[in-house]
Amino acid sequence: MIKEYISTNKDRFLGELFDWLRIPSVSADSRHKADVRKAAEFLKEKLAAAGVDSVSISETKGHPIVYAEKIINPALPTILVYGHYDVQPADPIDLWDSPPFEPVVKNDKIYARGSCDDKGQVYMHVKAFETMMKLNLLPCNVKFMVEGEEEVGSDNLGTFVKENKAKLKADIILISDTALISLEHPSITTGLRGLSYMEVEVTGPNRDLHSGVYGGAVANPINILCSMIDSLHDENGKVAIPGFYDKVAELTASERLALNKAPFDLDEYKKELGIDEIKGEKGYTTLERTGVRPTLDVNGIWGGYTGEGAKTVLPSKAHAKISMRLVPNQISSEITELFTKHFQSIAPKYVKVKVMAHHGGEPAVTQTDSEAYKAASKAFEEVFGKTPIPTRDGGSIPIVALFKKELGLDTVLMGFGLDSDAIHSPNEHYGVNNFLTGIETIVAFYKHYAKK
């Protein structure tokens, strides 16, 4: 019955998703402010059509939050679904094989910005809810909270949560914004890294200079910035900021062994990324490096002349954006402070340094012995025919830790993307089968969770 409904409505489901994906809801770019709101209005309309009791758009100091609920019996469990409708910028556009906001299906994959992160995965929940409503199968209460600022740090969601604790009262948070190992090896994410996102500016002379007249006599901020960044790692790939690892939770030997039992083909990993060799912190496997170890990476660097042709300039300024992924026990505000002090301390006297914090979030670990996790596991077993593998995800969903702190609620991370889906990159995509199977698995989760 469930499979039949999803199959019968497949084209409509996909068509609606494509309409949503055509809206360039880029939260980081103020030029798309109207598009972000349009995406919120679209979701409001579709939730209403699916059968919620009420749905509204809540204003914030930034982009709005869509809230909806269906209460069939206050005595029954309540699931709070969280997701986000904002997307990453599509740049660089010229690296896309098709327009980023004109969805196309190739090789059974939906290519579009937001197809996996997170519109495609949020829309699974909308259609799962519709399926249960149409088939009279909704076994418990459901609330939806979908924001428009996740990609820029969820600055205003915390305030919304703190001011609406009664409205958001629930038994569990359900999120689909993570990945499976593969469709052949289903998995449930049990850990997320935190984040500290910084921007630095290095200033030398008070204006751009002629590199022939001044080169060799005046410090070049780009050269200095590159040297400073290079010093942030030691020869073993560890972050060389004093105190950075002081609170890192080390895994036991048995925990490391369990983590590395997850299916992983290193040769296939390198082939898929087009690299000849991997690089990372010495003494740890790739799965450990990406899931349970903290990192520091440069996300962007610029300065001087970058236009067409040549311009022999010694620039006045150089800039970089740097993110640090954090693991349990690390606190984003403390890491931000450590980075700021260290970066300022390593600046030579012939430049001035400015350090700015953008946003951050805390790492989170969920328990595998909870009733909600067991329900998710049973849902995967029912639909995939296999017991899901618990995994640690290298990405960050800062709001997970906030939900625990402010609402006292645990989160189940039932993601259906794949690491190869190129989220945040050109040619982002999401499997049609992942989308449809995700809908079915979410319906199964409701059934098993309501029996708790």
CSV table of C-alpha atoms in Angstrom, one decimal:
chain,number,residue,atom,x,y,z
A,1,MET,CA,0.0,0.0,0.0
A,2,ILE,CA,2.8,2.5,1.0
A,3,LYS,CA,5.0,1.4,-1.9
A,4,GLU,CA,2.1,1.6,-4.3
A,5,TYR,CA,1.2,5.2,-3.2
A,6,ILE,CA,4.7,6.4,-3.5
A,7,SER,CA,5.2,4.7,-6.9
A,8,THR,CA,1.9,6.1,-8.2
A,9,ASN,CA,2.7,9.6,-7.1
A,10,LYS,CA,6.4,9.5,-8.0
A,11,ASP,CA,6.2,11.9,-10.9
A,12,ARG,CA,4.2,14.4,-8.9
A,13,PHE,CA,6.5,14.2,-6.0
A,14,LEU,CA,9.5,14.8,-8.2
A,15,GLY,CA,7.8,17.6,-10.1
A,16,GLU,CA,7.0,19.4,-6.9
A,17,LEU,CA,10.6,19.0,-5.6
A,18,PHE,CA,11.9,20.3,-8.9
A,19,ASP,CA,9.7,23.4,-8.6
A,20,TRP,CA,11.2,24.0,-5.1
A,21,LEU,CA,14.7,23.5,-6.4
A,22,ARG,CA,14.2,26.1,-9.1
A,23,ILE,CA,14.0,28.7,-6.3
A,24,PRO,CA,17.6,30.0,-5.6
A,25,SER,CA,17.2,30.3,-1.8
A,26,VAL,CA,20.8,31.2,-1.1
A,27,SER,CA,20.8,32.5,2.4
A,28,ALA,CA,24.4,33.8,2.3
A,29,ASP,CA,23.6,36.3,-0.6
A,30,SER,CA,21.4,39.3,0.2
A,31,ARG,CA,20.5,39.5,-3.4
A,32,HIS,CA,18.4,36.3,-2.9
A,33,LYS,CA,16.5,37.5,0.1
A,34,ALA,CA,13.2,37.4,-1.8
A,35,ASP,CA,14.0,33.9,-3.2
A,36,VAL,CA,14.6,32.6,0.3
A,37,ARG,CA,11.2,33.9,1.3
A,38,LYS,CA,9.6,32.4,-1.8
A,39,ALA,CA,11.1,29.0,-0.9
A,40,ALA,CA,9.5,29.4,2.6
A,41,GLU,CA,6.1,30.2,1.1
A,42,PHE,CA,6.4,27.2,-1.2
A,43,LEU,CA,7.0,24.9,1.7
A,44,LYS,CA,4.1,26.4,3.7
A,45,GLU,CA,1.8,25.8,0.7
A,46,LYS,CA,2.9,22.1,0.4
A,47,LEU,CA,2.6,21.4,4.1
A,48,ALA,CA,-0.9,22.8,4.1
A,49,ALA,CA,-1.8,20.6,1.1
A,50,ALA,CA,-0.4,17.6,2.8
A,51,GLY,CA,-2.8,17.9,5.7
A,52,VAL,CA,-1.3,19.7,8.7
A,53,ASP,CA,-3.6,21.4,11.2
A,54,SER,CA,-1.8,24.6,11.0
A,55,VAL,CA,1.3,26.1,9.3
A,56,SER,CA,2.9,29.5,9.6
A,57,ILE,CA,5.9,31.5,8.6
A,58,SER,CA,7.6,32.9,11.7
A,59,GLU,CA,9.7,36.0,11.2
A,60,THR,CA,13.2,36.4,12.6
A,61,LYS,CA,15.9,39.0,12.4
A,62,GLY,CA,17.1,37.1,9.3
A,63,HIS,CA,15.3,34.6,7.1
A,64,PRO,CA,11.9,33.1,8.2
A,65,ILE,CA,11.2,29.8,9.8
A,66,VAL,CA,8.3,27.6,8.6
A,67,TYR,CA,6.4,25.9,11.4
A,68,ALA,CA,3.6,23.4,11.1
A,69,GLU,CA,1.9,20.7,13.2
A,70,LYS,CA,-0.6,17.9,13.1
A,71,ILE,CA,-1.8,16.8,16.5
A,72,ILE,CA,-4.0,13.7,16.3
A,73,ASN,CA,-4.0,12.9,20.0
A,74,PRO,CA,-2.0,14.8,22.7
A,75,ALA,CA,-1.5,11.6,24.5
A,76,LEU,CA,0.5,10.1,21.7
A,77,PRO,CA,4.2,10.6,21.0
A,78,THR,CA,5.2,13.7,19.1
A,79,ILE,CA,8.0,13.8,16.4
A,80,LEU,CA,9.6,17.2,15.7
A,81,VAL,CA,11.0,17.2,12.1
A,82,TYR,CA,13.8,19.7,11.6
A,83,GLY,CA,15.4,20.7,8.3
A,84,HIS,CA,16.4,23.7,6.2
A,85,TYR,CA,15.3,25.2,2.9
A,86,ASP,CA,18.2,27.5,2.3
A,87,VAL,CA,21.1,26.4,0.1
A,88,GLN,CA,24.7,27.0,-0.5
A,89,PRO,CA,25.8,29.5,-3.2
A,90,ALA,CA,26.2,27.7,-6.6
A,91,ASP,CA,29.6,29.3,-7.4
A,92,PRO,CA,31.6,28.6,-9.4
A,93,ILE,CA,28.8,28.4,-11.9
A,94,ASP,CA,31.1,27.5,-14.8
A,95,LEU,CA,31.9,24.2,-13.2
A,96,TRP,CA,28.3,23.0,-13.3
A,97,ASP,CA,27.4,20.6,-16.2
A,98,SER,CA,23.8,22.0,-16.1
A,99,PRO,CA,22.3,25.2,-14.6
A,100,PRO,CA,22.3,24.8,-10.8
A,101,PHE,CA,18.7,26.0,-10.3
A,102,GLU,CA,17.3,24.1,-13.3
A,103,PRO,CA,17.0,20.5,-12.0
A,104,VAL,CA,17.7,17.7,-14.4
A,105,VAL,CA,17.8,13.9,-14.0
A,106,LYS,CA,20.8,12.0,-15.3
A,107,ASN,CA,21.6,8.4,-14.5
A,108,ASP,CA,18.7,8.4,-12.0
A,109,LYS,CA,20.2,11.3,-10.1
A,110,ILE,CA,18.7,14.8,-9.6
A,111,TYR,CA,21.2,17.5,-10.4
A,112,ALA,CA,20.5,20.8,-8.7
A,113,ARG,CA,21.7,23.0,-5.9
A,114,GLY,CA,19.9,21.8,-2.8
A,115,SER,CA,18.8,18.5,-4.3
A,116,CYS,CA,20.5,16.7,-1.4
A,117,ASP,CA,21.3,19.5,1.0
A,118,ASP,CA,18.7,19.9,2.2
A,119,LYS,CA,15.6,20.5,0.1
A,120,GLY,CA,15.5,17.0,-1.3
A,121,GLN,CA,15.8,15.4,2.1
A,122,VAL,CA,13.3,17.8,3.7
A,123,TYR,CA,10.8,17.1,1.0
A,124,MET,CA,10.9,13.4,1.8
A,125,HIS,CA,9.4,14.2,5.1
A,126,VAL,CA,6.6,16.3,3.5
A,127,LYS,CA,5.8,13.5,1.2
A,128,ALA,CA,6.1,10.8,3.9
A,129,PHE,CA,3.6,12.8,6.0
A,130,GLU,CA,1.3,13.2,2.9
A,131,THR,CA,1.5,9.4,2.4
A,132,MET,CA,0.5,8.6,6.0
A,133,MET,CA,-2.3,11.2,5.8
A,134,LYS,CA,-3.8,9.9,2.6
A,135,LEU,CA,-3.6,6.3,3.7
A,136,ASN,CA,-4.8,7.0,7.2
A,137,LEU,CA,-1.6,5.6,8.7
A,138,LEU,CA,-0.3,8.5,10.8
A,139,PRO,CA,0.3,6.9,14.2
A,140,CYS,CA,1.5,9.9,16.2
A,141,ASN,CA,1.7,13.6,16.3
A,142,VAL,CA,4.2,15.5,14.1
A,143,LYS,CA,5.6,19.0,14.1
A,144,PHE,CA,7.8,20.6,11.4
A,145,MET,CA,10.4,23.3,12.0
A,146,VAL,CA,12.2,24.2,8.8
A,147,GLU,CA,14.6,27.2,8.8
A,148,GLY,CA,16.2,29.4,6.1
A,149,GLU,CA,19.6,30.1,7.7
A,150,GLU,CA,21.3,26.7,8.3
A,151,GLU,CA,24.0,27.4,5.7
A,152,VAL,CA,24.9,30.6,7.4
A,153,GLY,CA,25.1,29.4,11.0
A,154,SER,CA,21.4,29.3,12.1
A,155,ASP,CA,21.9,32.6,13.9
A,156,ASN,CA,18.2,33.1,14.7
A,157,LEU,CA,17.0,29.6,15.2
A,158,GLY,CA,18.3,29.5,18.7
A,159,THR,CA,16.2,32.5,19.7
A,160,PHE,CA,13.1,30.9,18.1
A,161,VAL,CA,13.7,27.7,20.0
A,162,LYS,CA,14.2,29.5,23.3
A,163,GLU,CA,11.1,31.6,22.8
A,164,ASN,CA,8.8,28.7,21.7
A,165,LYS,CA,9.6,25.8,24.0
A,166,ALA,CA,6.0,25.1,24.7
A,167,LYS,CA,5.1,25.1,21.0
A,168,LEU,CA,8.1,22.8,20.2
A,169,LYS,CA,7.3,20.3,22.9
A,170,ALA,CA,8.0,16.8,21.5
A,171,ASP,CA,9.5,13.4,22.3
A,172,ILE,CA,12.2,13.3,19.7
A,173,ILE,CA,13.8,15.3,16.9
A,174,LEU,CA,14.0,13.7,13.4
A,175,ILE,CA,16.5,15.1,10.9
A,176,SER,CA,17.5,14.1,7.4
A,177,ASP,CA,20.6,16.1,6.5
A,178,THR,CA,23.2,13.4,6.6
A,179,ALA,CA,24.4,10.5,4.4
A,180,LEU,CA,24.2,6.7,4.1
A,181,ILE,CA,27.3,4.7,3.5
A,182,SER,CA,25.5,3.4,0.4
A,183,LEU,CA,22.2,2.0,-0.6
A,184,GLU,CA,23.7,-1.5,-0.2
A,185,HIS,CA,25.0,-0.6,3.3
A,186,PRO,CA,22.4,1.6,5.1
A,187,SER,CA,23.7,3.6,8.1
A,188,ILE,CA,22.5,5.9,10.8
A,189,THR,CA,24.6,8.9,11.8
A,190,THR,CA,25.3,8.8,15.5
A,191,GLY,CA,27.8,11.7,15.7
A,192,LEU,CA,28.4,15.1,14.2
A,193,ARG,CA,31.4,17.4,14.4
A,194,GLY,CA,31.1,21.0,15.7
A,195,LEU,CA,32.3,24.0,13.9
A,196,SER,CA,34.3,27.2,14.3
A,197,TYR,CA,34.3,29.4,11.2
A,198,MET,CA,36.8,32.3,11.0
A,199,GLU,CA,37.9,35.0,8.6
A,200,VAL,CA,41.4,36.6,8.7
A,201,GLU,CA,42.8,39.8,7.1
A,202,VAL,CA,46.5,40.5,6.8
A,203,THR,CA,47.5,44.1,5.9
A,204,GLY,CA,50.9,45.3,4.8
A,205,PRO,CA,51.4,48.7,3.0
A,206,ASN,CA,48.6,51.3,3.0
A,207,ARG,CA,47.9,50.7,-0.7
A,208,ASP,CA,48.7,48.3,-3.5
A,209,LEU,CA,52.3,48.9,-4.7
A,210,HIS,CA,54.3,48.4,-7.9
A,211,SER,CA,56.0,45.0,-7.4
A,212,GLY,CA,59.0,46.1,-9.3
A,213,VAL,CA,59.5,49.3,-7.3
A,214,TYR,CA,58.8,47.9,-3.9
A,215,GLY,CA,59.1,44.1,-4.2
A,216,GLY,CA,61.8,42.7,-1.9
A,217,ALA,CA,61.7,45.7,0.4
A,218,VAL,CA,58.1,45.6,1.7
A,219,ALA,CA,56.3,42.5,3.1
A,220,ASN,CA,53.8,41.0,0.7
A,221,PRO,CA,50.6,40.2,2.7
A,222,ILE,CA,49.7,37.2,0.5
A,223,ASN,CA,53.1,35.6,1.1
A,224,ILE,CA,52.9,36.3,4.8
A,225,LEU,CA,49.3,34.9,5.0
A,226,CYS,CA,50.4,31.7,3.2
A,227,SER,CA,53.3,31.3,5.7
A,228,MET,CA,51.0,31.8,8.7
A,229,ILE,CA,48.5,29.3,7.4
A,230,ASP,CA,51.2,26.8,6.6
A,231,SER,CA,52.3,27.0,10.3
A,232,LEU,CA,48.8,26.0,11.5
A,233,HIS,CA,49.7,22.3,11.0
A,234,ASP,CA,52.8,20.4,12.1
A,235,GLU,CA,54.7,17.7,10.2
A,236,ASN,CA,52.3,15.0,11.4
A,237,GLY,CA,49.1,16.8,10.2
A,238,LYS,CA,48.0,17.9,13.7
A,239,VAL,CA,46.6,21.4,14.2
A,240,ALA,CA,49.5,23.4,15.8
A,241,ILE,CA,47.4,25.8,17.9
A,242,PRO,CA,48.3,25.5,21.6
A,243,GLY,CA,45.4,24.0,23.6
A,244,PHE,CA,43.5,22.9,20.5
A,245,TYR,CA,43.4,19.2,21.6
A,246,ASP,CA,43.2,19.7,25.3
A,247,LYS,CA,39.5,18.6,25.6
A,248,VAL,CA,39.3,16.2,22.6
A,249,ALA,CA,37.5,13.0,23.5
A,250,GLU,CA,39.8,10.1,22.4
A,251,LEU,CA,38.1,6.9,21.3
A,252,THR,CA,39.0,3.7,23.0
A,253,ALA,CA,40.7,0.9,21.1
A,254,SER,CA,37.4,-1.0,20.9
A,255,GLU,CA,35.5,2.1,19.7
A,256,ARG,CA,38.1,2.7,17.0
A,257,LEU,CA,37.8,-0.9,15.9
A,258,ALA,CA,34.1,-0.7,15.7
A,259,LEU,CA,34.2,2.6,13.6
A,260,ASN,CA,36.6,1.0,11.1
A,261,LYS,CA,34.4,-2.0,10.5
A,262,ALA,CA,32.2,0.2,8.3
A,263,PRO,CA,32.6,-0.7,4.6
A,264,PHE,CA,35.2,1.5,3.1
A,265,ASP,CA,37.3,1.1,-0.1
A,266,LEU,CA,40.3,3.4,0.0
A,267,ASP,CA,41.1,2.9,-3.7
A,268,GLU,CA,37.6,3.7,-4.7
A,269,TYR,CA,37.6,6.7,-2.4
A,270,LYS,CA,40.8,8.1,-4.2
A,271,LYS,CA,39.4,7.2,-7.6
A,272,GLU,CA,36.1,9.0,-7.0
A,273,LEU,CA,38.0,12.1,-5.8
A,274,GLY,CA,40.6,12.0,-8.6
A,275,ILE,CA,43.5,12.0,-6.2
A,276,ASP,CA,46.6,9.8,-6.1
A,277,GLU,CA,47.1,9.7,-2.4
A,278,ILE,CA,45.3,10.7,0.8
A,279,LYS,CA,46.7,13.1,3.5
A,280,GLY,CA,45.7,13.7,7.1
A,281,GLU,CA,46.6,13.4,10.7
A,282,LYS,CA,49.3,10.7,11.2
A,283,GLY,CA,48.2,7.6,13.1
A,284,TYR,CA,44.5,7.7,12.1
A,285,THR,CA,42.5,6.1,9.3
A,286,THR,CA,40.4,8.0,6.8
A,287,LEU,CA,37.2,7.2,8.6
A,288,GLU,CA,38.7,8.4,11.9
A,289,ARG,CA,40.1,11.6,10.3
A,290,THR,CA,36.7,12.5,8.8
A,291,GLY,CA,34.5,11.4,11.7
A,292,VAL,CA,36.1,11.7,15.1
A,293,ARG,CA,39.2,13.9,14.7
A,294,PRO,CA,39.2,17.7,14.7
A,295,THR,CA,40.5,19.5,11.7
A,296,LEU,CA,41.4,23.0,10.3
A,297,ASP,CA,40.9,23.9,6.7
A,298,VAL,CA,41.2,27.0,4.5
A,299,ASN,CA,37.9,27.4,2.7
A,300,GLY,CA,38.9,30.4,0.6
A,301,ILE,CA,41.9,32.7,0.1
A,302,TRP,CA,42.2,35.9,-1.9
A,303,GLY,CA,44.2,39.1,-2.4
A,304,GLY,CA,45.9,41.1,-5.1
A,305,TYR,CA,45.0,41.0,-8.7
A,306,THR,CA,42.9,38.1,-9.9
A,307,GLY,CA,41.4,39.5,-13.1
A,308,GLU,CA,42.2,38.5,-16.6
A,309,GLY,CA,45.8,39.0,-17.8
A,310,ALA,CA,48.7,40.3,-15.7
A,311,LYS,CA,49.1,43.1,-13.2
A,312,THR,CA,52.4,43.4,-11.4
A,313,VAL,CA,51.1,44.4,-8.0
A,314,LEU,CA,52.3,44.0,-4.4
A,315,PRO,CA,48.9,43.9,-2.6
A,316,SER,CA,47.9,45.9,0.4
A,317,LYS,CA,45.7,43.1,1.9
A,318,ALA,CA,45.2,39.3,1.8
A,319,HIS,CA,42.3,37.4,3.2
A,320,ALA,CA,41.3,33.9,4.1
A,321,LYS,CA,38.3,32.0,5.4
A,322,ILE,CA,39.2,29.1,7.7
A,323,SER,CA,37.0,26.5,9.4
A,324,MET,CA,37.7,24.1,12.2
A,325,ARG,CA,35.6,21.0,12.6
A,326,LEU,CA,35.3,20.0,16.3
A,327,VAL,CA,34.8,16.8,18.1
A,328,PRO,CA,33.1,15.9,21.5
A,329,ASN,CA,34.2,18.0,24.5
A,330,GLN,CA,35.6,20.8,22.3
A,331,ILE,CA,33.6,24.0,22.7
A,332,SER,CA,33.3,26.3,19.6
A,333,SER,CA,33.7,29.5,21.5
A,334,GLU,CA,36.8,28.3,23.2
A,335,ILE,CA,38.4,27.2,19.9
A,336,THR,CA,37.4,30.5,18.4
A,337,GLU,CA,39.3,32.3,21.1
A,338,LEU,CA,42.3,30.0,20.9
A,339,PHE,CA,42.5,30.5,17.1
A,340,THR,CA,42.2,34.3,17.4
A,341,LYS,CA,44.9,34.6,20.0
A,342,HIS,CA,47.3,32.2,18.2
A,343,PHE,CA,46.8,33.8,14.8
A,344,GLN,CA,47.5,37.3,16.2
A,345,SER,CA,50.6,36.0,18.1
A,346,ILE,CA,52.2,34.5,15.0
A,347,ALA,CA,51.9,37.7,12.9
A,348,PRO,CA,55.3,39.3,12.1
A,349,LYS,CA,55.7,42.9,12.9
A,350,TYR,CA,55.7,44.1,9.3
A,351,VAL,CA,51.9,43.3,8.9
A,352,LYS,CA,48.7,43.9,10.8
A,353,VAL,CA,46.2,41.1,11.4
A,354,LYS,CA,42.5,41.2,11.9
A,355,VAL,CA,40.6,38.1,13.0
A,356,MET,CA,36.8,37.8,12.7
A,357,ALA,CA,34.5,35.0,13.9
A,358,HIS,CA,31.6,34.1,11.6
A,359,HIS,CA,29.7,31.3,13.3
A,360,GLY,CA,30.1,28.1,15.2
A,361,GLY,CA,28.3,25.1,16.7
A,362,GLU,CA,28.9,22.3,19.1
A,363,PRO,CA,29.6,18.6,18.3
A,364,ALA,CA,26.9,16.1,19.1
A,365,VAL,CA,26.8,12.3,19.7
A,366,THR,CA,23.5,10.4,19.9
A,367,GLN,CA,22.9,7.1,21.8
A,368,THR,CA,22.3,3.8,20.0
A,369,ASP,CA,20.4,2.3,22.8
A,370,SER,CA,17.5,4.8,22.8
A,371,GLU,CA,13.9,3.8,21.7
A,372,ALA,CA,14.2,6.3,18.8
A,373,TYR,CA,17.4,4.8,17.5
A,374,LYS,CA,15.9,1.3,17.8
A,375,ALA,CA,12.8,2.5,15.8
A,376,ALA,CA,15.1,4.0,13.1
A,377,SER,CA,17.1,0.8,13.0
A,378,LYS,CA,13.9,-1.3,12.6
A,379,ALA,CA,12.7,1.1,9.8
A,380,PHE,CA,15.9,0.6,7.8
A,381,GLU,CA,15.7,-3.2,8.4
A,382,GLU,CA,12.1,-3.2,7.1
A,383,VAL,CA,12.8,-1.2,3.9
A,384,PHE,CA,16.4,-2.1,3.1
A,385,GLY,CA,16.4,-5.6,4.5
A,386,LYS,CA,19.6,-4.9,6.5
A,387,THR,CA,20.5,-3.6,9.9
A,388,PRO,CA,22.0,-0.1,9.6
A,389,ILE,CA,25.5,0.6,10.6
A,390,PRO,CA,26.1,3.4,13.2
A,391,THR,CA,28.5,6.0,11.8
A,392,ARG,CA,30.1,9.3,12.7
A,393,ASP,CA,29.6,12.1,10.2
A,394,GLY,CA,32.3,14.7,9.6
A,395,GLY,CA,29.8,17.5,8.9
A,396,SER,CA,28.1,19.8,11.3
A,397,ILE,CA,24.5,20.5,12.3
A,398,PRO,CA,25.0,22.9,15.2
A,399,ILE,CA,21.3,22.9,16.1
A,400,VAL,CA,21.5,19.3,17.3
A,401,ALA,CA,23.4,20.3,20.5
A,402,LEU,CA,21.0,23.3,21.0
A,403,PHE,CA,18.0,21.0,20.8
A,404,LYS,CA,19.4,19.0,23.6
A,405,LYS,CA,20.3,22.0,25.7
A,406,GLU,CA,17.1,24.0,25.3
A,407,LEU,CA,14.5,21.4,24.7
A,408,GLY,CA,16.0,18.4,26.4
A,409,LEU,CA,15.4,16.3,23.3
A,410,ASP,CA,17.6,13.8,21.6
A,411,THR,CA,17.9,13.6,17.8
A,412,VAL,CA,17.7,10.8,15.3
A,413,LEU,CA,19.8,11.5,12.2
A,414,MET,CA,18.2,9.5,9.3
A,415,GLY,CA,20.0,10.9,6.3
A,416,PHE,CA,19.6,9.4,2.8
A,417,GLY,CA,22.3,11.2,0.9
A,418,LEU,CA,25.7,9.8,-0.2
A,419,ASP,CA,29.1,11.3,0.4
A,420,SER,CA,29.5,11.4,-3.4
A,421,ASP,CA,26.5,13.7,-3.8
A,422,ALA,CA,28.8,16.8,-4.1
A,423,ILE,CA,26.9,18.9,-1.6
A,424,HIS,CA,28.4,22.4,-1.3
A,425,SER,CA,30.1,21.7,-4.7
A,426,PRO,CA,29.3,22.1,-8.4
A,427,ASN,CA,27.0,19.4,-9.8
A,428,GLU,CA,25.3,18.6,-6.5
A,429,HIS,CA,23.0,15.6,-7.0
A,430,TYR,CA,20.6,13.3,-5.1
A,431,GLY,CA,19.5,9.8,-6.2
A,432,VAL,CA,15.9,9.4,-7.2
A,433,ASN,CA,15.9,6.0,-5.5
A,434,ASN,CA,17.4,7.6,-2.3
A,435,PHE,CA,14.5,10.1,-2.4
A,436,LEU,CA,11.8,7.6,-2.8
A,437,THR,CA,13.3,5.0,-0.5
A,438,GLY,CA,13.8,7.7,2.1
A,439,ILE,CA,10.0,8.5,2.0
A,440,GLU,CA,9.2,4.8,2.6
A,441,THR,CA,11.8,4.5,5.4
A,442,ILE,CA,10.5,7.6,7.2
A,443,VAL,CA,6.9,6.2,7.1
A,444,ALA,CA,8.3,3.0,8.7
A,445,PHE,CA,10.1,5.0,11.4
A,446,TYR,CA,6.8,6.6,12.5
A,447,LYS,CA,5.2,3.2,12.7
A,448,HIS,CA,8.0,1.7,14.9
A,449,TYR,CA,8.5,4.8,17.0
A,450,ALA,CA,4.7,5.0,17.9
A,451,LYS,CA,4.9,1.5,19.3
A,452,LYS,CA,7.6,2.5,21.9
